[in-house]
Coordinates of C-alpha atoms in Angstrom, one line a residue:
D1 CA 16.7 -20.5 -0.4
M2 CA 19.6 -17.4 -0.6
V3 CA 18.3 -15.5 -3.8
K4 CA 20.9 -14.4 -5.8
P5 CA 20.9 -11.5 -7.2
G6 CA 19.5 -10.9 -10.9
E7 CA 16.7 -13.4 -9.9
T8 CA 13.3 -12.1 -9.1
L9 CA 10.9 -11.1 -6.0
T10 CA 7.1 -10.6 -6.1
Y11 CA 5.4 -8.7 -3.0
Q12 CA 2.2 -9.3 -1.3
T13 CA 1.5 -7.6 1.0
E14 CA -2.4 -7.4 3.2
L15 CA -2.8 -4.4 4.9
V16 CA -3.8 -5.9 7.9
A17 CA -5.6 -3.1 10.6
L18 CA -5.8 0.9 10.0
N19 CA -6.8 3.4 11.4
E20 CA -6.6 6.7 11.4
L21 CA -3.2 6.4 13.8
S22 CA -1.4 3.5 12.1
G23 CA -2.5 0.4 11.3
K24 CA -0.2 -3.1 10.9
A25 CA 0.7 -4.7 7.3
R26 CA 1.4 -8.7 6.2
V27 CA 4.3 -8.9 3.8
Q28 CA 5.4 -12.2 1.7
A29 CA 8.1 -12.0 -0.7
L30 CA 7.8 -15.0 -3.1
R31 CA 10.2 -16.2 -5.6
E32 CA 9.0 -18.7 -8.3
G33 CA 5.5 -18.3 -7.0
R34 CA 8.0 -20.1 -3.6
L35 CA 7.9 -18.4 -0.3
I36 CA 11.4 -17.4 0.6
A37 CA 10.8 -14.7 3.5
S38 CA 7.3 -13.1 5.9
T39 CA 6.6 -10.4 8.2
E40 CA 4.5 -7.9 9.7
M41 CA 5.4 -4.4 11.0
I42 CA 3.5 -2.3 12.9
F43 CA 3.8 1.4 11.5
T44 CA 2.2 5.0 12.6
F45 CA 1.7 7.9 11.1
K46 CA 3.0 11.3 11.8
D47 CA 1.1 14.3 12.4
V48 CA 1.3 16.9 9.9
D49 CA 0.3 20.3 9.7
D50 CA -0.5 21.1 5.9
P51 CA -4.1 20.8 4.6
K52 CA -2.5 19.5 0.6
L53 CA -0.7 16.2 2.7
E54 CA -3.1 15.4 4.8
E55 CA -5.1 16.1 1.8
K56 CA -3.0 13.5 -0.3
R57 CA -3.4 11.1 3.2
Q58 CA -7.0 10.7 3.0
A59 CA -7.2 10.6 -0.3
L60 CA -4.6 7.4 0.4
M61 CA -6.5 6.1 3.7
N62 CA -9.4 6.2 1.5
I63 CA -8.2 3.7 -1.3
W64 CA -6.7 1.9 1.1
T65 CA -9.9 0.7 3.5
R66 CA -12.2 0.5 1.2
P67 CA -14.2 -2.6 -0.4

């Protein structure tokens, strides 16, 4: 099914794997509860030399990885 302008998509994301260097996520796009598209993606974190940014990154990691 093609998605038309004005239609609402809902995205569901599952974090499949995550560590300090990279992660893997599975994403589904739904329209009215029906699966329209799905994908998996792998991502990496860029090294940063900014203590405040690293602190924010660690706070997000704690949120993403809590049970």
